[in-house]
Amino acid sequence: QLVESGGGLVQSGGSLRLSCAASPFTFTVYVMSWYRQAPGNERELVATIFPRGPTNYADSVKGRFTISRENAPNTVHLQMNTLKPEDTAVYYCNARHYITGEEFWGQGTQVTVSS
């Protein structure tokens, strides 16, 4: 089960921190990612953090967003700075087992950035 929190309404240039609490599975063998989906758009990958710490980011958020994870408790965060109206979307937490590919999704949290 993945439960996201931290979404909301913020002005352009502001910051938000999303969190995703994961239970009950062996968090350390899962690749954790944040995706987002804006109305009328496909779901897109925003950021990924691998079990040992390496990260990847979409070009559109590089230098503004930071993904991090805590293995106790099982939580992944997405720090979003210098937000833009085009960052407005529902943000989803994803967990993917790095060997089997088994996946879990959270229910999503709305992020709205006003201009």
PDB file of C-alpha atoms in Angstrom:
ATOM      1  CA  GLN A   1       0.000   0.000   0.000  1.00  0.00           C
ATOM      2  CA  LEU A   2       1.255   3.447  -0.916  1.00  0.00           C
ATOM      3  CA  VAL A   3      -0.246   6.580   0.635  1.00  0.00           C
ATOM      4  CA  GLU A   4       0.704   9.999  -0.715  1.00  0.00           C
ATOM      5  CA  SER A   5       0.435  13.289   1.136  1.00  0.00           C
ATOM      6  CA  GLY A   6       1.590  16.879   0.810  1.00  0.00           C
ATOM      7  CA  GLY A   7      -0.218  18.090  -2.290  1.00  0.00           C
ATOM      8  CA  GLY A   8      -2.055  21.383  -2.429  1.00  0.00           C
ATOM      9  CA  LEU A   9      -2.313  24.809  -4.001  1.00  0.00           C
ATOM     10  CA  VAL A  10       0.773  26.993  -4.306  1.00  0.00           C
ATOM     11  CA  GLN A  11       1.732  30.116  -6.230  1.00  0.00           C
ATOM     12  CA  SER A  12       4.211  30.013  -9.079  1.00  0.00           C
ATOM     13  CA  GLY A  13       7.740  30.010  -7.671  1.00  0.00           C
ATOM     14  CA  GLY A  14       6.671  28.308  -4.471  1.00  0.00           C
ATOM     15  CA  SER A  15       7.558  24.936  -3.004  1.00  0.00           C
ATOM     16  CA  LEU A  16       5.809  21.773  -1.913  1.00  0.00           C
ATOM     17  CA  ARG A  17       7.034  18.513  -0.425  1.00  0.00           C
ATOM     18  CA  LEU A  18       5.224  15.320  -1.305  1.00  0.00           C
ATOM     19  CA  SER A  19       5.570  12.197   0.813  1.00  0.00           C
ATOM     20  CA  CYS A  20       4.682   8.580   0.128  1.00  0.00           C
ATOM     21  CA  ALA A  21       4.412   6.089   2.959  1.00  0.00           C
ATOM     22  CA  ALA A  22       4.878   2.472   1.878  1.00  0.00           C
ATOM     23  CA  SER A  23       3.686  -0.637   3.720  1.00  0.00           C
ATOM     24  CA  PRO A  24       3.873  -3.519   4.268  1.00  0.00           C
ATOM     25  CA  PHE A  25       6.640  -4.696   1.939  1.00  0.00           C
ATOM     26  CA  THR A  26      10.406  -4.882   1.861  1.00  0.00           C
ATOM     27  CA  PHE A  27      10.964  -1.291   0.882  1.00  0.00           C
ATOM     28  CA  THR A  28      14.675  -1.670   0.220  1.00  0.00           C
ATOM     29  CA  VAL A  29      14.176  -3.896  -2.859  1.00  0.00           C
ATOM     30  CA  TYR A  30      11.802  -1.517  -4.586  1.00  0.00           C
ATOM     31  CA  VAL A  31      12.590   1.207  -7.071  1.00  0.00           C
ATOM     32  CA  MET A  32      10.514   4.206  -6.022  1.00  0.00           C
ATOM     33  CA  SER A  33       9.225   6.785  -8.465  1.00  0.00           C
ATOM     34  CA  TRP A  34       6.922   9.760  -8.734  1.00  0.00           C
ATOM     35  CA  TYR A  35       4.727  10.134 -11.801  1.00  0.00           C
ATOM     36  CA  ARG A  36       2.286  12.888 -12.683  1.00  0.00           C
ATOM     37  CA  GLN A  37      -0.727  13.232 -14.918  1.00  0.00           C
ATOM     38  CA  ALA A  38      -2.240  16.514 -16.029  1.00  0.00           C
ATOM     39  CA  PRO A  39      -5.768  16.673 -17.518  1.00  0.00           C
ATOM     40  CA  GLY A  40      -5.743  15.435 -21.100  1.00  0.00           C
ATOM     41  CA  ASN A  41      -2.155  14.209 -20.835  1.00  0.00           C
ATOM     42  CA  GLU A  42      -0.590  10.802 -20.390  1.00  0.00           C
ATOM     43  CA  ARG A  43       0.996   9.884 -17.098  1.00  0.00           C
ATOM     44  CA  GLU A  44       4.665  10.840 -17.150  1.00  0.00           C
ATOM     45  CA  LEU A  45       7.649   9.836 -15.079  1.00  0.00           C
ATOM     46  CA  VAL A  46       8.958  12.686 -12.933  1.00  0.00           C
ATOM     47  CA  ALA A  47      11.680  11.185 -10.751  1.00  0.00           C
ATOM     48  CA  THR A  48      13.088   7.806  -9.711  1.00  0.00           C
ATOM     49  CA  ILE A  49      15.274   6.684  -6.839  1.00  0.00           C
ATOM     50  CA  PHE A  50      16.892   3.242  -6.843  1.00  0.00           C
ATOM     51  CA  PRO A  51      17.369   1.105  -3.729  1.00  0.00           C
ATOM     52  CA  ARG A  52      20.993   2.150  -3.273  1.00  0.00           C
ATOM     53  CA  GLY A  53      20.329   5.819  -3.899  1.00  0.00           C
ATOM     54  CA  PRO A  54      20.947   6.785  -7.560  1.00  0.00           C
ATOM     55  CA  THR A  55      18.303   9.070  -8.975  1.00  0.00           C
ATOM     56  CA  ASN A  56      16.884  10.043 -12.351  1.00  0.00           C
ATOM     57  CA  TYR A  57      14.754  13.054 -13.257  1.00  0.00           C
ATOM     58  CA  ALA A  58      12.659  14.191 -16.165  1.00  0.00           C
ATOM     59  CA  ASP A  59      14.355  17.051 -18.007  1.00  0.00           C
ATOM     60  CA  SER A  60      11.439  19.337 -17.157  1.00  0.00           C
ATOM     61  CA  VAL A  61      12.106  19.102 -13.396  1.00  0.00           C
ATOM     62  CA  LYS A  62      15.900  18.770 -13.213  1.00  0.00           C
ATOM     63  CA  GLY A  63      17.400  21.294 -10.827  1.00  0.00           C
ATOM     64  CA  ARG A  64      13.993  22.030  -9.256  1.00  0.00           C
ATOM     65  CA  PHE A  65      12.793  18.706  -7.839  1.00  0.00           C
ATOM     66  CA  THR A  66      14.629  16.325  -5.508  1.00  0.00           C
ATOM     67  CA  ILE A  67      13.586  12.762  -4.738  1.00  0.00           C
ATOM     68  CA  SER A  68      14.772  11.079  -1.545  1.00  0.00           C
ATOM     69  CA  ARG A  69      13.946   7.983   0.473  1.00  0.00           C
ATOM     70  CA  GLU A  70      14.037   6.871   4.083  1.00  0.00           C
ATOM     71  CA  ASN A  71      14.179   3.142   4.748  1.00  0.00           C
ATOM     72  CA  ALA A  72      12.926   3.504   8.309  1.00  0.00           C
ATOM     73  CA  PRO A  73      10.104   4.382   8.126  1.00  0.00           C
ATOM     74  CA  ASN A  74       9.472   3.385   4.512  1.00  0.00           C
ATOM     75  CA  THR A  75       8.947   6.786   2.964  1.00  0.00           C
ATOM     76  CA  VAL A  76       9.845   8.504  -0.282  1.00  0.00           C
ATOM     77  CA  HIS A  77       9.727  12.277  -0.677  1.00  0.00           C
ATOM     78  CA  LEU A  78       9.587  14.653  -3.598  1.00  0.00           C
ATOM     79  CA  GLN A  79      10.786  18.166  -2.771  1.00  0.00           C
ATOM     80  CA  MET A  80       9.463  20.502  -5.434  1.00  0.00           C
ATOM     81  CA  ASN A  81      10.943  24.000  -5.668  1.00  0.00           C
ATOM     82  CA  THR A  82      10.426  26.860  -8.094  1.00  0.00           C
ATOM     83  CA  LEU A  83       7.084  25.421  -9.098  1.00  0.00           C
ATOM     84  CA  LYS A  84       5.525  26.436 -12.390  1.00  0.00           C
ATOM     85  CA  PRO A  85       1.898  26.338 -13.567  1.00  0.00           C
ATOM     86  CA  GLU A  86       2.859  23.511 -15.935  1.00  0.00           C
ATOM     87  CA  ASP A  87       3.715  21.375 -12.891  1.00  0.00           C
ATOM     88  CA  THR A  88      -0.001  21.252 -12.096  1.00  0.00           C
ATOM     89  CA  ALA A  89      -1.066  17.597 -12.084  1.00  0.00           C
ATOM     90  CA  VAL A  90      -2.051  14.659  -9.954  1.00  0.00           C
ATOM     91  CA  TYR A  91       1.162  13.154  -8.596  1.00  0.00           C
ATOM     92  CA  TYR A  92       1.369   9.405  -8.063  1.00  0.00           C
ATOM     93  CA  CYS A  93       3.812   7.355  -6.052  1.00  0.00           C
ATOM     94  CA  ASN A  94       5.003   4.099  -7.658  1.00  0.00           C
ATOM     95  CA  ALA A  95       6.931   1.157  -6.245  1.00  0.00           C
ATOM     96  CA  ARG A  96       8.474  -1.435  -8.572  1.00  0.00           C
ATOM     97  CA  HIS A  97      10.350  -4.537  -7.360  1.00  0.00           C
ATOM     98  CA  TYR A  98      13.765  -4.280  -8.996  1.00  0.00           C
ATOM     99  CA  ILE A  99      13.847  -8.028  -9.855  1.00  0.00           C
ATOM    100  CA  THR A 100      10.259  -9.208 -10.369  1.00  0.00           C
ATOM    101  CA  GLY A 101       8.790  -5.954 -11.662  1.00  0.00           C
ATOM    102  CA  GLU A 102       5.838  -6.221  -9.265  1.00  0.00           C
ATOM    103  CA  GLU A 103       4.282  -2.776  -9.036  1.00  0.00           C
ATOM    104  CA  PHE A 104       2.164  -0.765  -6.632  1.00  0.00           C
ATOM    105  CA  TRP A 105       0.551   2.630  -7.126  1.00  0.00           C
ATOM    106  CA  GLY A 106      -0.696   5.219  -4.705  1.00  0.00           C
ATOM    107  CA  GLN A 107      -4.039   6.948  -5.043  1.00  0.00           C
ATOM    108  CA  GLY A 108      -2.525  10.255  -6.159  1.00  0.00           C
ATOM    109  CA  THR A 109      -2.307  13.736  -4.678  1.00  0.00           C
ATOM    110  CA  GLN A 110      -3.280  16.939  -6.470  1.00  0.00           C
ATOM    111  CA  VAL A 111      -0.706  19.673  -6.980  1.00  0.00           C
ATOM    112  CA  THR A 112      -1.988  22.969  -8.363  1.00  0.00           C
ATOM    113  CA  VAL A 113       0.344  25.851  -9.179  1.00  0.00           C
ATOM    114  CA  SER A 114      -1.301  29.203  -9.813  1.00  0.00           C
ATOM    115  CA  SER A 115       0.286  31.844 -12.025  1.00  0.00           C
TER     116      SER A 115
END
